[in-house]
Amino acid sequence: EIVLTQSPTTTAASPGEKVTITCLASSSISNMYWYQQKSGASPKLLIYSTSSLASGVPDRFSGSGSGTSYSLTINTMEAEDAATYYCQQWTSNPPTFGAGTKLEL
Amino acid sequence: EVQLVESGGGLVQPGRSLKLSCVASGFTFSNFGMNWIRQAPGKGLEWVAYISSGSSYIFYAETVKGRFNISRDNAKNTLYLQMTSLRSEDTALYYCARPNSGYDYWGQGVMVTVSS
């Protein structure tokens, strides 16, 4: 199975700061998905097909990457962005998730 | 509005069985494959199983293969997960999720606790 390695594991940012989370795949994949999970809530789709913004997601979020290296960027951190972020692939079975990046304010 | 509502969780002893349900509304359930994804307390997300729209294709994680059975009833807009031979490591919040360019809708989750 494809292993996704996220970094950092935990990070903190102040309002207005730029945040980048990376996800490295153990083999080349064609697309990456990103989810945001706030405490006590279900995960929410942020980015699909590597760089497309899901419905209702603010445009301060963006995704990029190819091959084995992908990233999620928050252009200007806001307080409501404090959450855990997960990358996910389904290029090959089984679908796998990264271990998560906890973003603190 | 798309809704996915899970039920059927609870406390169960190791080796016993439990059946989860997920009732879908707000979309044409029979047009979509569906997944179960779980999250152990304080841990990350783990995909568990997938079933195609017409039940022709079914896949399981290696950790549950042979013990869990995913099924669906399109007439009832309901997804199921029959779990047998439960282990302590199956303790988790179980989500049903719709795959549509990523998992675009998730239920609120149902807790399964395996303990004696």
PDB file of C-alpha atoms in Angstrom:
ATOM      1  CA  GLU A   1       0.000   0.000   0.000  1.00  0.00           C
ATOM      2  CA  ILE A   2       1.037   3.603  -0.515  1.00  0.00           C
ATOM      3  CA  VAL A   3       2.269   5.259   2.663  1.00  0.00           C
ATOM      4  CA  LEU A   4       1.707   8.987   3.047  1.00  0.00           C
ATOM      5  CA  THR A   5       4.125  10.854   5.302  1.00  0.00           C
ATOM      6  CA  GLN A   6       2.977  14.261   6.491  1.00  0.00           C
ATOM      7  CA  SER A   7       5.137  16.991   7.936  1.00  0.00           C
ATOM      8  CA  PRO A   8       5.223  18.659  10.251  1.00  0.00           C
ATOM      9  CA  THR A   9       3.341  16.591  12.797  1.00  0.00           C
ATOM     10  CA  THR A  10       2.427  19.699  14.743  1.00  0.00           C
ATOM     11  CA  THR A  11       2.869  23.358  13.958  1.00  0.00           C
ATOM     12  CA  ALA A  12       1.658  26.713  15.172  1.00  0.00           C
ATOM     13  CA  ALA A  13       0.925  29.898  13.292  1.00  0.00           C
ATOM     14  CA  SER A  14      -0.228  33.414  14.097  1.00  0.00           C
ATOM     15  CA  PRO A  15      -3.091  35.128  12.276  1.00  0.00           C
ATOM     16  CA  GLY A  16      -1.920  36.364   8.891  1.00  0.00           C
ATOM     17  CA  GLU A  17       0.963  33.914   8.634  1.00  0.00           C
ATOM     18  CA  LYS A  18       1.442  31.532   5.732  1.00  0.00           C
ATOM     19  CA  VAL A  19       1.291  27.825   6.557  1.00  0.00           C
ATOM     20  CA  THR A  20       2.508  24.930   4.414  1.00  0.00           C
ATOM     21  CA  ILE A  21       1.921  21.260   5.133  1.00  0.00           C
ATOM     22  CA  THR A  22       3.633  18.632   3.027  1.00  0.00           C
ATOM     23  CA  CYS A  23       2.705  15.058   2.216  1.00  0.00           C
ATOM     24  CA  LEU A  24       5.170  12.622   0.688  1.00  0.00           C
ATOM     25  CA  ALA A  25       3.917   9.433  -0.952  1.00  0.00           C
ATOM     26  CA  SER A  26       5.912   6.198  -0.943  1.00  0.00           C
ATOM     27  CA  SER A  27       5.092   5.756  -4.648  1.00  0.00           C
ATOM     28  CA  SER A  28       3.989   8.114  -7.371  1.00  0.00           C
ATOM     29  CA  ILE A  29       0.307   9.029  -7.244  1.00  0.00           C
ATOM     30  CA  SER A  30      -1.881  10.943  -9.644  1.00  0.00           C
ATOM     31  CA  ASN A  31      -3.947  12.973  -7.210  1.00  0.00           C
ATOM     32  CA  MET A  32      -3.971  14.104  -3.605  1.00  0.00           C
ATOM     33  CA  TYR A  33      -6.891  15.037  -1.389  1.00  0.00           C
ATOM     34  CA  TRP A  34      -6.805  17.146   1.752  1.00  0.00           C
ATOM     35  CA  TYR A  35      -9.188  17.197   4.698  1.00  0.00           C
ATOM     36  CA  GLN A  36      -9.622  19.449   7.711  1.00  0.00           C
ATOM     37  CA  GLN A  37     -10.864  18.031  10.982  1.00  0.00           C
ATOM     38  CA  LYS A  38     -11.741  20.266  13.884  1.00  0.00           C
ATOM     39  CA  SER A  39     -12.000  18.908  17.394  1.00  0.00           C
ATOM     40  CA  GLY A  40     -15.116  16.809  17.846  1.00  0.00           C
ATOM     41  CA  ALA A  41     -16.203  17.159  14.218  1.00  0.00           C
ATOM     42  CA  SER A  42     -16.164  14.965  11.141  1.00  0.00           C
ATOM     43  CA  PRO A  43     -13.473  15.530   8.519  1.00  0.00           C
ATOM     44  CA  LYS A  44     -14.241  18.086   5.825  1.00  0.00           C
ATOM     45  CA  LEU A  45     -12.955  17.900   2.257  1.00  0.00           C
ATOM     46  CA  LEU A  46     -10.772  20.922   1.455  1.00  0.00           C
ATOM     47  CA  ILE A  47      -8.881  20.069  -1.731  1.00  0.00           C
ATOM     48  CA  TYR A  48      -9.601  17.446  -4.391  1.00  0.00           C
ATOM     49  CA  SER A  49      -7.598  16.373  -7.406  1.00  0.00           C
ATOM     50  CA  THR A  50      -4.456  17.931  -5.896  1.00  0.00           C
ATOM     51  CA  SER A  51      -5.359  21.566  -6.434  1.00  0.00           C
ATOM     52  CA  SER A  52      -9.125  22.046  -6.763  1.00  0.00           C
ATOM     53  CA  LEU A  53     -10.953  23.786  -3.961  1.00  0.00           C
ATOM     54  CA  ALA A  54     -13.973  21.939  -2.580  1.00  0.00           C
ATOM     55  CA  SER A  55     -17.271  23.748  -2.414  1.00  0.00           C
ATOM     56  CA  GLY A  56     -17.405  26.511   0.163  1.00  0.00           C
ATOM     57  CA  VAL A  57     -13.701  26.363   1.043  1.00  0.00           C
ATOM     58  CA  PRO A  58     -12.072  29.797   1.362  1.00  0.00           C
ATOM     59  CA  ASP A  59      -9.560  30.637  -1.343  1.00  0.00           C
ATOM     60  CA  ARG A  60      -6.781  31.168   1.196  1.00  0.00           C
ATOM     61  CA  PHE A  61      -6.422  27.365   0.962  1.00  0.00           C
ATOM     62  CA  SER A  62      -4.543  25.908  -1.974  1.00  0.00           C
ATOM     63  CA  GLY A  63      -2.999  22.607  -2.953  1.00  0.00           C
ATOM     64  CA  SER A  64      -0.180  21.658  -5.280  1.00  0.00           C
ATOM     65  CA  GLY A  65       2.202  18.889  -6.135  1.00  0.00           C
ATOM     66  CA  SER A  66       2.857  15.935  -8.372  1.00  0.00           C
ATOM     67  CA  GLY A  67       4.433  12.521  -8.332  1.00  0.00           C
ATOM     68  CA  THR A  68       5.342  11.796  -4.726  1.00  0.00           C
ATOM     69  CA  SER A  69       5.366  15.298  -3.246  1.00  0.00           C
ATOM     70  CA  TYR A  70       2.291  17.347  -2.423  1.00  0.00           C
ATOM     71  CA  SER A  71       1.473  20.308  -0.248  1.00  0.00           C
ATOM     72  CA  LEU A  72      -1.396  22.208   1.299  1.00  0.00           C
ATOM     73  CA  THR A  73      -0.951  25.931   1.836  1.00  0.00           C
ATOM     74  CA  ILE A  74      -2.949  28.351   3.909  1.00  0.00           C
ATOM     75  CA  ASN A  75      -2.026  31.732   2.516  1.00  0.00           C
ATOM     76  CA  THR A  76      -3.043  33.789   5.544  1.00  0.00           C
ATOM     77  CA  MET A  77      -3.789  31.917   8.737  1.00  0.00           C
ATOM     78  CA  GLU A  78      -7.065  32.641  10.478  1.00  0.00           C
ATOM     79  CA  ALA A  79      -8.135  31.547  13.955  1.00  0.00           C
ATOM     80  CA  GLU A  80     -10.787  29.217  12.514  1.00  0.00           C
ATOM     81  CA  ASP A  81      -8.094  27.272  10.623  1.00  0.00           C
ATOM     82  CA  ALA A  82      -6.788  25.690  13.819  1.00  0.00           C
ATOM     83  CA  ALA A  83      -7.453  22.004  13.173  1.00  0.00           C
ATOM     84  CA  THR A  84      -5.839  18.744  12.130  1.00  0.00           C
ATOM     85  CA  TYR A  85      -5.193  18.287   8.420  1.00  0.00           C
ATOM     86  CA  TYR A  86      -4.968  14.965   6.598  1.00  0.00           C
ATOM     87  CA  CYS A  87      -3.756  14.093   3.121  1.00  0.00           C
ATOM     88  CA  GLN A  88      -5.273  11.107   1.313  1.00  0.00           C
ATOM     89  CA  GLN A  89      -4.723   9.159  -1.887  1.00  0.00           C
ATOM     90  CA  TRP A  90      -6.779   6.674  -3.858  1.00  0.00           C
ATOM     91  CA  THR A  91      -4.573   6.255  -6.909  1.00  0.00           C
ATOM     92  CA  SER A  92      -4.123   2.672  -5.807  1.00  0.00           C
ATOM     93  CA  ASN A  93      -5.967   0.414  -3.412  1.00  0.00           C
ATOM     94  CA  PRO A  94      -6.251   0.632  -0.520  1.00  0.00           C
ATOM     95  CA  PRO A  95      -7.010   4.305  -0.028  1.00  0.00           C
ATOM     96  CA  THR A  96      -4.619   5.679   2.559  1.00  0.00           C
ATOM     97  CA  PHE A  97      -4.385   8.745   4.758  1.00  0.00           C
ATOM     98  CA  GLY A  98      -1.443  10.584   6.189  1.00  0.00           C
ATOM     99  CA  ALA A  99      -1.081  10.590   9.969  1.00  0.00           C
ATOM    100  CA  GLY A 100      -2.247  14.171  10.210  1.00  0.00           C
ATOM    101  CA  THR A 101      -0.796  17.601  10.936  1.00  0.00           C
ATOM    102  CA  LYS A 102      -2.113  19.483  13.922  1.00  0.00           C
ATOM    103  CA  LEU A 103      -2.174  23.212  13.276  1.00  0.00           C
ATOM    104  CA  GLU A 104      -2.439  25.376  16.358  1.00  0.00           C
ATOM    105  CA  LEU A 105      -3.017  29.056  16.709  1.00  0.00           C
TER     106      LEU A 105
ATOM    107  CA  GLU B   1     -29.079  18.778   1.759  1.00  0.00           C
ATOM    108  CA  VAL B   2     -26.902  15.679   1.809  1.00  0.00           C
ATOM    109  CA  GLN B   3     -27.024  13.811   5.106  1.00  0.00           C
ATOM    110  CA  LEU B   4     -25.394  10.618   6.289  1.00  0.00           C
ATOM    111  CA  VAL B   5     -26.544   9.326   9.658  1.00  0.00           C
ATOM    112  CA  GLU B   6     -24.799   6.376  11.282  1.00  0.00           C
ATOM    113  CA  SER B   7     -26.219   4.187  14.030  1.00  0.00           C
ATOM    114  CA  GLY B   8     -25.714   0.835  15.696  1.00  0.00           C
ATOM    115  CA  GLY B   9     -22.571   1.466  17.693  1.00  0.00           C
ATOM    116  CA  GLY B  10     -21.970   0.635  21.319  1.00  0.00           C
ATOM    117  CA  LEU B  11     -19.938  -1.378  23.792  1.00  0.00           C
ATOM    118  CA  VAL B  12     -19.279  -4.974  22.773  1.00  0.00           C
ATOM    119  CA  GLN B  13     -17.091  -7.737  24.144  1.00  0.00           C
ATOM    120  CA  PRO B  14     -14.103  -9.037  22.195  1.00  0.00           C
ATOM    121  CA  GLY B  15     -15.091 -11.758  19.768  1.00  0.00           C
ATOM    122  CA  ARG B  16     -18.684 -10.575  19.485  1.00  0.00           C
ATOM    123  CA  SER B  17     -20.475  -8.966  16.546  1.00  0.00           C
ATOM    124  CA  LEU B  18     -22.077  -5.631  15.774  1.00  0.00           C
ATOM    125  CA  LYS B  19     -23.855  -4.169  12.746  1.00  0.00           C
ATOM    126  CA  LEU B  20     -23.603  -0.517  11.808  1.00  0.00           C
ATOM    127  CA  SER B  21     -26.038   1.342   9.576  1.00  0.00           C
ATOM    128  CA  CYS B  22     -25.750   4.576   7.651  1.00  0.00           C
ATOM    129  CA  VAL B  23     -28.896   6.174   6.285  1.00  0.00           C
ATOM    130  CA  ALA B  24     -28.372   8.539   3.373  1.00  0.00           C
ATOM    131  CA  SER B  25     -30.585  11.380   2.230  1.00  0.00           C
ATOM    132  CA  GLY B  26     -30.422  14.410  -0.026  1.00  0.00           C
ATOM    133  CA  PHE B  27     -28.880  12.617  -3.003  1.00  0.00           C
ATOM    134  CA  THR B  28     -29.493   9.604  -5.236  1.00  0.00           C
ATOM    135  CA  PHE B  29     -27.862   6.974  -3.040  1.00  0.00           C
ATOM    136  CA  SER B  30     -27.943   4.285  -5.727  1.00  0.00           C
ATOM    137  CA  ASN B  31     -25.661   6.350  -7.974  1.00  0.00           C
ATOM    138  CA  PHE B  32     -22.721   6.425  -5.574  1.00  0.00           C
ATOM    139  CA  GLY B  33     -20.234   3.996  -4.134  1.00  0.00           C
ATOM    140  CA  MET B  34     -19.862   4.303  -0.375  1.00  0.00           C
ATOM    141  CA  ASN B  35     -17.150   3.826   2.211  1.00  0.00           C
ATOM    142  CA  TRP B  36     -16.643   3.142   5.883  1.00  0.00           C
ATOM    143  CA  ILE B  37     -13.725   4.989   7.468  1.00  0.00           C
ATOM    144  CA  ARG B  38     -12.758   4.764  11.119  1.00  0.00           C
ATOM    145  CA  GLN B  39     -10.804   6.780  13.638  1.00  0.00           C
ATOM    146  CA  ALA B  40      -9.465   5.273  16.837  1.00  0.00           C
ATOM    147  CA  PRO B  41      -9.562   7.607  19.852  1.00  0.00           C
ATOM    148  CA  GLY B  42      -6.907  10.293  19.458  1.00  0.00           C
ATOM    149  CA  LYS B  43      -5.625   8.733  16.231  1.00  0.00           C
ATOM    150  CA  GLY B  44      -5.809   9.354  12.503  1.00  0.00           C
ATOM    151  CA  LEU B  45      -8.187   8.189   9.805  1.00  0.00           C
ATOM    152  CA  GLU B  46      -8.211   4.620   8.510  1.00  0.00           C
ATOM    153  CA  TRP B  47     -10.186   3.486   5.484  1.00  0.00           C
ATOM    154  CA  VAL B  48     -12.127   0.307   6.242  1.00  0.00           C
ATOM    155  CA  ALA B  49     -14.249  -0.738   3.271  1.00  0.00           C
ATOM    156  CA  TYR B  50     -15.773   0.327  -0.036  1.00  0.00           C
ATOM    157  CA  ILE B  51     -18.838  -0.849  -1.927  1.00  0.00           C
ATOM    158  CA  SER B  52     -19.755   0.238  -5.436  1.00  0.00           C
ATOM    159  CA  SER B  53     -23.167   1.664  -6.300  1.00  0.00           C
ATOM    160  CA  GLY B  54     -24.580  -1.669  -7.410  1.00  0.00           C
ATOM    161  CA  SER B  55     -22.600  -3.780  -4.926  1.00  0.00           C
ATOM    162  CA  SER B  56     -20.539  -5.339  -7.717  1.00  0.00           C
ATOM    163  CA  TYR B  57     -17.217  -4.178  -6.326  1.00  0.00           C
ATOM    164  CA  ILE B  58     -16.274  -4.509  -2.693  1.00  0.00           C
ATOM    165  CA  PHE B  59     -12.880  -3.865  -1.101  1.00  0.00           C
ATOM    166  CA  TYR B  60     -11.651  -4.176   2.466  1.00  0.00           C
ATOM    167  CA  ALA B  61      -8.663  -3.057   4.458  1.00  0.00           C
ATOM    168  CA  GLU B  62      -6.382  -5.957   5.323  1.00  0.00           C
ATOM    169  CA  THR B  63      -7.011  -5.272   9.016  1.00  0.00           C
ATOM    170  CA  VAL B  64     -10.699  -6.190   8.701  1.00  0.00           C
ATOM    171  CA  LYS B  65     -10.769  -8.577   5.732  1.00  0.00           C
ATOM    172  CA  GLY B  66     -12.574 -11.801   6.618  1.00  0.00           C
ATOM    173  CA  ARG B  67     -14.197 -10.260   9.693  1.00  0.00           C
ATOM    174  CA  PHE B  68     -16.194  -7.295   8.346  1.00  0.00           C
ATOM    175  CA  ASN B  69     -18.832  -7.302   5.619  1.00  0.00           C
ATOM    176  CA  ILE B  70     -20.017  -4.165   3.840  1.00  0.00           C
ATOM    177  CA  SER B  71     -23.407  -4.168   2.136  1.00  0.00           C
ATOM    178  CA  ARG B  72     -26.118  -1.782   1.038  1.00  0.00           C
ATOM    179  CA  ASP B  73     -29.841  -1.617   0.385  1.00  0.00           C
ATOM    180  CA  ASN B  74     -30.463   0.969  -2.300  1.00  0.00           C
ATOM    181  CA  ALA B  75     -34.227   0.758  -1.809  1.00  0.00           C
ATOM    182  CA  LYS B  76     -33.722   1.861   1.793  1.00  0.00           C
ATOM    183  CA  ASN B  77     -30.871   4.300   1.076  1.00  0.00           C
ATOM    184  CA  THR B  78     -28.868   2.467   3.682  1.00  0.00           C
ATOM    185  CA  LEU B  79     -25.275   1.310   3.966  1.00  0.00           C
ATOM    186  CA  TYR B  80     -24.273  -1.412   6.416  1.00  0.00           C
ATOM    187  CA  LEU B  81     -21.161  -2.730   8.081  1.00  0.00           C
ATOM    188  CA  GLN B  82     -21.439  -6.137   9.709  1.00  0.00           C
ATOM    189  CA  MET B  83     -18.539  -6.564  12.091  1.00  0.00           C
ATOM    190  CA  THR B  84     -17.668  -9.971  13.539  1.00  0.00           C
ATOM    191  CA  SER B  85     -14.852 -11.326  15.708  1.00  0.00           C
ATOM    192  CA  LEU B  86     -14.337  -7.858  17.077  1.00  0.00           C
ATOM    193  CA  ARG B  87     -11.001  -6.984  18.665  1.00  0.00           C
ATOM    194  CA  SER B  88      -9.920  -4.202  20.998  1.00  0.00           C
ATOM    195  CA  GLU B  89      -8.086  -2.587  18.096  1.00  0.00           C
ATOM    196  CA  ASP B  90     -11.432  -2.157  16.302  1.00  0.00           C
ATOM    197  CA  THR B  91     -12.420   0.418  18.925  1.00  0.00           C
ATOM    198  CA  ALA B  92     -13.037   3.587  16.944  1.00  0.00           C
ATOM    199  CA  LEU B  93     -15.465   6.154  15.661  1.00  0.00           C
ATOM    200  CA  TYR B  94     -16.872   4.752  12.423  1.00  0.00           C
ATOM    201  CA  TYR B  95     -17.845   7.150   9.660  1.00  0.00           C
ATOM    202  CA  CYS B  96     -19.685   6.474   6.464  1.00  0.00           C
ATOM    203  CA  ALA B  97     -18.430   8.697   3.659  1.00  0.00           C
ATOM    204  CA  ARG B  98     -19.434   9.341   0.074  1.00  0.00           C
ATOM    205  CA  PRO B  99     -16.636   9.229  -2.503  1.00  0.00           C
ATOM    206  CA  ASN B 100     -17.053  11.960  -5.101  1.00  0.00           C
ATOM    207  CA  SER B 101     -13.696  13.464  -6.067  1.00  0.00           C
ATOM    208  CA  GLY B 102     -12.571  12.850  -2.534  1.00  0.00           C
ATOM    209  CA  TYR B 103     -14.864  11.985   0.353  1.00  0.00           C
ATOM    210  CA  ASP B 104     -17.147  14.955  -0.010  1.00  0.00           C
ATOM    211  CA  TYR B 105     -19.710  14.058   2.623  1.00  0.00           C
ATOM    212  CA  TRP B 106     -19.210  12.330   5.959  1.00  0.00           C
ATOM    213  CA  GLY B 107     -21.608  11.254   8.649  1.00  0.00           C
ATOM    214  CA  GLN B 108     -21.229  12.343  12.247  1.00  0.00           C
ATOM    215  CA  GLY B 109     -19.758   8.975  13.144  1.00  0.00           C
ATOM    216  CA  VAL B 110     -20.814   6.177  15.471  1.00  0.00           C
ATOM    217  CA  MET B 111     -18.646   4.927  18.315  1.00  0.00           C
ATOM    218  CA  VAL B 112     -17.741   1.272  18.652  1.00  0.00           C
ATOM    219  CA  THR B 113     -15.979   0.199  21.818  1.00  0.00           C
ATOM    220  CA  VAL B 114     -14.629  -3.336  22.080  1.00  0.00           C
ATOM    221  CA  SER B 115     -13.873  -4.218  25.679  1.00  0.00           C
ATOM    222  CA  SER B 116     -14.586  -6.881  28.241  1.00  0.00           C
TER     223      SER B 116
END
